[in-house]
mmCIF file of C-alpha atoms in Angstrom:
data_model
loop_
_atom_site.group_PDB
_atom_site.id
_atom_site.type_symbol
_atom_site.label_atom_id
_atom_site.label_comp_id
_atom_site.label_asym_id
_atom_site.label_seq_id
_atom_site.Cartn_x
_atom_site.Cartn_y
_atom_site.Cartn_z
ATOM 1 C CA ALA A 32 18.131 28.885 -21.356
ATOM 2 C CA ILE A 33 17.520 31.239 -19.426
ATOM 3 C CA ASN A 34 13.202 30.812 -20.159
ATOM 4 C CA ASN A 35 13.799 27.271 -19.984
ATOM 5 C CA ALA A 36 15.328 27.450 -16.470
ATOM 6 C CA LEU A 37 12.699 29.372 -15.948
ATOM 7 C CA ASN A 38 9.850 27.321 -16.530
ATOM 8 C CA PHE A 39 11.980 24.375 -14.754
ATOM 9 C CA ARG A 40 11.985 26.249 -11.622
ATOM 10 C CA ARG A 41 7.987 27.055 -12.166
ATOM 11 C CA LEU A 42 7.530 23.298 -12.975
ATOM 12 C CA GLU A 43 9.182 22.115 -9.807
ATOM 13 C CA GLU A 44 7.169 24.473 -7.401
ATOM 14 C CA GLU A 45 4.150 23.472 -8.720
ATOM 15 C CA ASN A 46 5.230 19.359 -8.109
ATOM 16 C CA ARG A 47 6.332 20.743 -4.035
ATOM 17 C CA TYR A 48 2.746 22.534 -4.219
ATOM 18 C CA LEU A 49 0.788 19.766 -5.116
ATOM 19 C CA ARG A 50 2.607 17.428 -3.747
ATOM 20 C CA LYS A 51 1.850 19.409 -0.018
ATOM 21 C CA LYS A 52 -1.909 19.507 -1.453
ATOM 22 C CA THR A 53 -1.991 15.586 -2.109
ATOM 23 C CA ILE A 54 -0.494 15.140 1.627
ATOM 24 C CA GLU A 55 -2.748 17.556 3.492
ATOM 25 C CA LYS A 56 -5.706 15.862 1.454
ATOM 26 C CA HIS A 57 -4.823 12.763 2.999
ATOM 27 C CA SER A 58 -3.773 13.906 6.117
ATOM 28 C CA ILE A 59 -5.059 11.686 9.510
ATOM 29 C CA THR A 60 -7.697 13.888 11.369
ATOM 30 C CA GLY A 61 -8.157 13.728 14.943
ATOM 31 C CA THR A 62 -6.359 14.836 18.178
ATOM 32 C CA SER A 63 -7.086 12.053 20.408
ATOM 33 C CA GLU A 64 -4.314 10.119 22.300
ATOM 34 C CA ALA A 65 -4.189 7.222 20.039
ATOM 35 C CA ILE A 66 -4.567 9.394 16.915
ATOM 36 C CA ILE A 67 -1.299 11.744 18.080
ATOM 37 C CA ALA A 68 0.843 8.348 18.998
ATOM 38 C CA LEU A 69 -0.220 6.942 15.115
ATOM 39 C CA LYS A 70 0.680 9.890 14.051
ATOM 40 C CA GLU A 71 4.126 9.792 15.576
ATOM 41 C CA HIS A 72 4.805 6.160 14.472
ATOM 42 C CA ILE A 73 3.478 7.368 10.456
ATOM 43 C CA ALA A 74 6.806 9.782 11.074
ATOM 44 C CA LYS A 75 9.245 7.403 12.618
ATOM 45 C CA VAL A 76 7.991 4.357 9.832
ATOM 46 C CA ALA A 77 7.441 6.626 6.560
ATOM 47 C CA PRO A 78 11.294 7.261 5.777
ATOM 48 C CA THR A 79 12.417 4.236 5.906
ATOM 49 C CA ASP A 80 11.718 1.422 3.464
ATOM 50 C CA SER A 81 10.460 -0.652 6.085
ATOM 51 C CA TRP A 82 7.430 -3.217 4.995
ATOM 52 C CA VAL A 83 4.490 -2.386 7.522
ATOM 53 C CA LEU A 84 1.274 -4.294 7.788
ATOM 54 C CA ILE A 85 -1.249 -2.514 8.924
ATOM 55 C CA LYS A 86 -4.437 -3.609 11.501
ATOM 56 C CA GLY A 87 -7.720 -2.783 12.317
ATOM 57 C CA GLU A 88 -11.803 -2.767 12.287
ATOM 58 C CA ASN A 89 -13.015 -1.909 8.204
ATOM 59 C CA GLY A 90 -13.797 1.738 7.515
ATOM 60 C CA THR A 91 -10.550 2.540 10.226
ATOM 61 C CA GLY A 92 -8.683 4.379 7.843
ATOM 62 C CA LYS A 93 -5.654 1.538 6.813
ATOM 63 C CA GLU A 94 -5.534 2.569 3.389
ATOM 64 C CA LEU A 95 -5.001 6.197 4.386
ATOM 65 C CA VAL A 96 -2.352 5.646 6.878
ATOM 66 C CA ALA A 97 -1.248 3.695 3.991
ATOM 67 C CA ARG A 98 -1.087 6.469 1.647
ATOM 68 C CA THR A 99 0.008 9.133 4.216
ATOM 69 C CA ILE A 100 3.467 6.410 5.176
ATOM 70 C CA HIS A 101 4.067 6.716 0.919
ATOM 71 C CA ASN A 102 3.693 10.590 0.769
ATOM 72 C CA LEU A 103 5.725 11.017 3.602
ATOM 73 C CA SER A 104 8.558 8.492 2.499
ATOM 74 C CA ARG A 105 11.137 8.771 -0.166
ATOM 75 C CA ARG A 106 9.696 6.923 -2.642
ATOM 76 C CA ALA A 107 7.005 9.774 -2.780
ATOM 77 C CA THR A 108 7.046 10.896 -6.827
ATOM 78 C CA GLN A 109 6.815 7.096 -7.644
ATOM 79 C CA PRO A 110 3.695 4.959 -7.949
ATOM 80 C CA LEU A 111 1.187 3.567 -5.224
ATOM 81 C CA ILE A 112 -0.672 0.810 -6.344
ATOM 82 C CA ASP A 113 -3.257 -0.269 -4.626
ATOM 83 C CA VAL A 114 -5.021 -4.091 -4.586
ATOM 84 C CA ASN A 115 -7.905 -5.124 -3.272
ATOM 85 C CA CYS A 116 -7.236 -8.700 -2.349
ATOM 86 C CA ALA A 117 -10.955 -9.360 -1.236
ATOM 87 C CA ALA A 118 -11.958 -8.376 -4.689
ATOM 88 C CA ILE A 119 -10.386 -10.031 -6.913
ATOM 89 C CA PRO A 120 -11.587 -13.972 -8.574
ATOM 90 C CA GLU A 121 -9.590 -16.589 -7.670
ATOM 91 C CA GLU A 122 -9.396 -17.096 -11.498
ATOM 92 C CA LEU A 123 -7.701 -13.533 -12.160
ATOM 93 C CA ILE A 124 -5.646 -12.987 -9.452
ATOM 94 C CA GLU A 125 -2.435 -13.844 -10.581
ATOM 95 C CA SER A 126 -2.561 -11.948 -13.778
ATOM 96 C CA GLU A 127 -3.780 -9.103 -11.806
ATOM 97 C CA LEU A 128 -0.586 -9.337 -9.594
ATOM 98 C CA PHE A 129 2.384 -10.806 -12.641
ATOM 99 C CA GLY A 130 0.493 -9.362 -15.178
ATOM 100 C CA HIS A 131 0.257 -12.187 -18.521
ATOM 101 C CA GLU A 132 1.334 -12.110 -21.517
ATOM 102 C CA LYS A 133 -1.445 -12.443 -24.724
ATOM 103 C CA GLY A 134 -3.276 -15.140 -25.329
ATOM 104 C CA ALA A 135 -2.099 -16.744 -21.939
ATOM 105 C CA ILE A 136 -5.848 -16.514 -20.475
ATOM 106 C CA ALA A 137 -9.231 -16.892 -21.941
ATOM 107 C CA GLY A 138 -9.631 -13.467 -23.594
ATOM 108 C CA ALA A 139 -6.756 -11.958 -23.229
ATOM 109 C CA HIS A 140 -5.912 -10.263 -26.891
ATOM 110 C CA ALA A 141 -3.013 -8.001 -25.678
ATOM 111 C CA LYS A 142 -0.595 -8.077 -23.162
ATOM 112 C CA LYS A 143 -1.095 -6.715 -19.471
ATOM 113 C CA ILE A 144 1.231 -5.067 -16.691
ATOM 114 C CA GLY A 145 0.593 -6.480 -13.429
ATOM 115 C CA LYS A 146 0.358 -5.044 -10.156
ATOM 116 C CA PHE A 147 3.652 -5.470 -8.726
ATOM 117 C CA GLU A 148 5.277 -4.659 -12.432
ATOM 118 C CA LEU A 149 2.931 -0.719 -12.275
ATOM 119 C CA ALA A 150 4.757 -0.567 -8.741
ATOM 120 C CA ASP A 151 8.479 -0.823 -9.328
ATOM 121 C CA GLY A 152 10.202 1.826 -7.738
ATOM 122 C CA GLY A 153 7.595 2.747 -5.581
ATOM 123 C CA THR A 154 5.031 1.135 -3.399
ATOM 124 C CA ILE A 155 2.216 -1.849 -3.267
ATOM 125 C CA PHE A 156 -0.480 -1.902 -0.753
ATOM 126 C CA LEU A 157 -2.452 -5.213 -0.408
ATOM 127 C CA ASP A 158 -4.788 -3.956 1.460
ATOM 128 C CA GLU A 159 -7.296 -7.349 3.021
ATOM 129 C CA ILE A 160 -4.390 -9.330 2.062
ATOM 130 C CA GLY A 161 -6.425 -11.534 4.749
ATOM 131 C CA ASP A 162 -8.619 -13.167 2.395
ATOM 132 C CA MET A 163 -5.825 -14.174 -0.114
ATOM 133 C CA SER A 164 -6.121 -18.099 -0.688
ATOM 134 C CA LEU A 165 -3.144 -20.411 0.347
ATOM 135 C CA LYS A 166 -1.978 -20.797 -2.739
ATOM 136 C CA THR A 167 -2.389 -17.042 -3.807
ATOM 137 C CA GLN A 168 -0.664 -16.378 -0.218
ATOM 138 C CA ALA A 169 2.341 -19.722 -1.670
ATOM 139 C CA LYS A 170 3.180 -17.016 -4.804
ATOM 140 C CA ILE A 171 3.358 -13.855 -2.966
ATOM 141 C CA LEU A 172 5.710 -15.115 -0.912
ATOM 142 C CA ARG A 173 7.765 -16.107 -3.226
ATOM 143 C CA VAL A 174 7.645 -12.711 -5.266
ATOM 144 C CA LEU A 175 8.456 -11.309 -1.265
ATOM 145 C CA GLN A 176 11.384 -13.289 -1.036
ATOM 146 C CA GLU A 177 13.377 -12.752 -4.090
ATOM 147 C CA LYS A 178 12.122 -9.292 -5.747
ATOM 148 C CA GLN A 179 11.412 -11.717 -8.983
ATOM 149 C CA PHE A 180 8.650 -13.232 -10.795
ATOM 150 C CA GLN A 181 6.831 -14.119 -14.578
ATOM 151 C CA ARG A 182 4.113 -12.856 -16.352
ATOM 152 C CA VAL A 183 1.193 -15.106 -16.949
ATOM 153 C CA GLY A 184 2.391 -17.296 -20.207
ATOM 154 C CA GLY A 185 6.022 -15.445 -19.692
ATOM 155 C CA SER A 186 9.703 -17.103 -19.591
ATOM 156 C CA ARG A 187 10.946 -13.806 -18.799
ATOM 157 C CA THR A 188 12.107 -12.823 -15.340
ATOM 158 C CA LEU A 189 10.815 -9.529 -13.975
ATOM 159 C CA THR A 190 12.824 -8.036 -11.164
ATOM 160 C CA VAL A 191 10.957 -5.300 -9.391
ATOM 161 C CA ASP A 192 11.898 -2.739 -6.023
ATOM 162 C CA VAL A 193 8.741 -2.230 -4.151
ATOM 163 C CA ARG A 194 7.713 -1.027 -0.357
ATOM 164 C CA ILE A 195 5.238 -3.673 0.171
ATOM 165 C CA MET A 196 2.722 -2.288 2.996
ATOM 166 C CA ALA A 197 -0.447 -4.714 3.733
ATOM 167 C CA ALA A 198 -3.472 -4.428 5.672
ATOM 168 C CA THR A 199 -6.582 -6.611 7.059
ATOM 169 C CA ASN A 200 -9.046 -6.225 9.690
ATOM 170 C CA LYS A 201 -8.744 -9.941 10.793
ATOM 171 C CA ASP A 202 -6.515 -11.272 13.523
ATOM 172 C CA LEU A 203 -3.735 -13.381 11.299
ATOM 173 C CA ALA A 204 -2.560 -14.951 14.591
ATOM 174 C CA ALA A 205 -5.912 -16.341 15.171
ATOM 175 C CA GLU A 206 -6.087 -17.182 10.900
ATOM 176 C CA ILE A 207 -2.404 -19.227 11.293
ATOM 177 C CA ASN A 208 -3.474 -21.548 13.951
ATOM 178 C CA ASN A 209 -6.994 -22.075 11.661
ATOM 179 C CA GLY A 210 -4.199 -23.079 8.564
ATOM 180 C CA THR A 211 -5.859 -20.346 6.363
ATOM 181 C CA PHE A 212 -2.907 -17.776 6.702
ATOM 182 C CA ARG A 213 0.600 -18.416 6.640
ATOM 183 C CA GLU A 214 3.246 -17.932 9.289
ATOM 184 C CA GLU A 215 5.871 -17.498 6.824
ATOM 185 C CA LEU A 216 3.872 -15.092 5.039
ATOM 186 C CA TYR A 217 2.510 -13.278 8.110
ATOM 187 C CA TYR A 218 6.195 -12.818 9.298
ATOM 188 C CA ARG A 219 7.953 -11.077 6.345
ATOM 189 C CA LEU A 220 5.389 -9.061 6.058
ATOM 190 C CA ASN A 221 4.728 -7.275 10.003
ATOM 191 C CA VAL A 222 7.673 -6.156 10.001
ATOM 192 C CA VAL A 223 6.278 -2.743 11.247
ATOM 193 C CA PRO A 224 2.561 -3.222 12.828
ATOM 194 C CA ILE A 225 0.309 -0.346 13.123
ATOM 195 C CA GLU A 226 -2.946 -1.136 14.899
ATOM 196 C CA VAL A 227 -5.187 1.857 13.828
ATOM 197 C CA THR A 228 -7.840 2.628 16.840
ATOM 198 C CA PRO A 229 -11.921 2.435 15.992
ATOM 199 C CA LEU A 230 -13.310 5.736 15.977
ATOM 200 C CA ARG A 231 -15.839 4.796 19.362
ATOM 201 C CA GLU A 232 -12.842 4.618 21.332
ATOM 202 C CA ARG A 233 -11.628 7.831 20.403
ATOM 203 C CA LYS A 234 -14.490 9.979 21.040
ATOM 204 C CA ASP A 235 -12.924 13.087 21.211
ATOM 205 C CA ASP A 236 -12.140 13.268 17.610
ATOM 206 C CA ILE A 237 -15.525 13.114 16.688
ATOM 207 C CA VAL A 238 -16.662 16.482 16.918
ATOM 208 C CA GLN A 239 -13.622 17.635 13.996
ATOM 209 C CA LEU A 240 -14.361 15.021 12.136
ATOM 210 C CA LEU A 241 -17.790 16.486 11.674
ATOM 211 C CA SER A 242 -16.488 20.115 10.792
ATOM 212 C CA LEU A 243 -14.926 18.397 8.055
ATOM 213 C CA ILE A 244 -17.414 16.670 6.352
ATOM 214 C CA HIS A 245 -19.767 20.577 7.307
ATOM 215 C CA ILE A 246 -16.881 22.125 5.054
#
């Protein structure tokens, strides 16, 4: 019993150490006013369960922001599932997000667990959500509203508990005006907006970033 207790304590300490190293690895580098404000914003929103929409140009570190929020949240020990909305073909995205039953689609020789189901209890990060088609946006909106879905070809309704974070390099307000993004989905996601400033507007951070590359 004593050995089991000691082993359990050792595992707890190792988990704490690994989590600390993960947070350090994915920490946001910089001391500019923009980065300090960003870190303060993250520190406030991370412990909550609020949904977050991260905006910024390509290469500004939107995924890093999402990982930092997850690692500092109450869901840190649960999965963070990353979905690159721009990289999944339209005909496969429903299967990727919600899964499918065996034989439901061409080549489906086995049941597939979708991203939402994998993220149950944790966080799902919808990267470049502005690249989703209107059809897929409608399906995502329904899942976000009801927190329920069915696998493709399935009849059983699955319920999930996930925190939603999304990111985009597009001006979604302009996309709404152009008819390429659903207004309801935008307001559902945009609970806590976070803007990531490009490096050219925070040149004070360049030296620190270069020192990390040297290391």
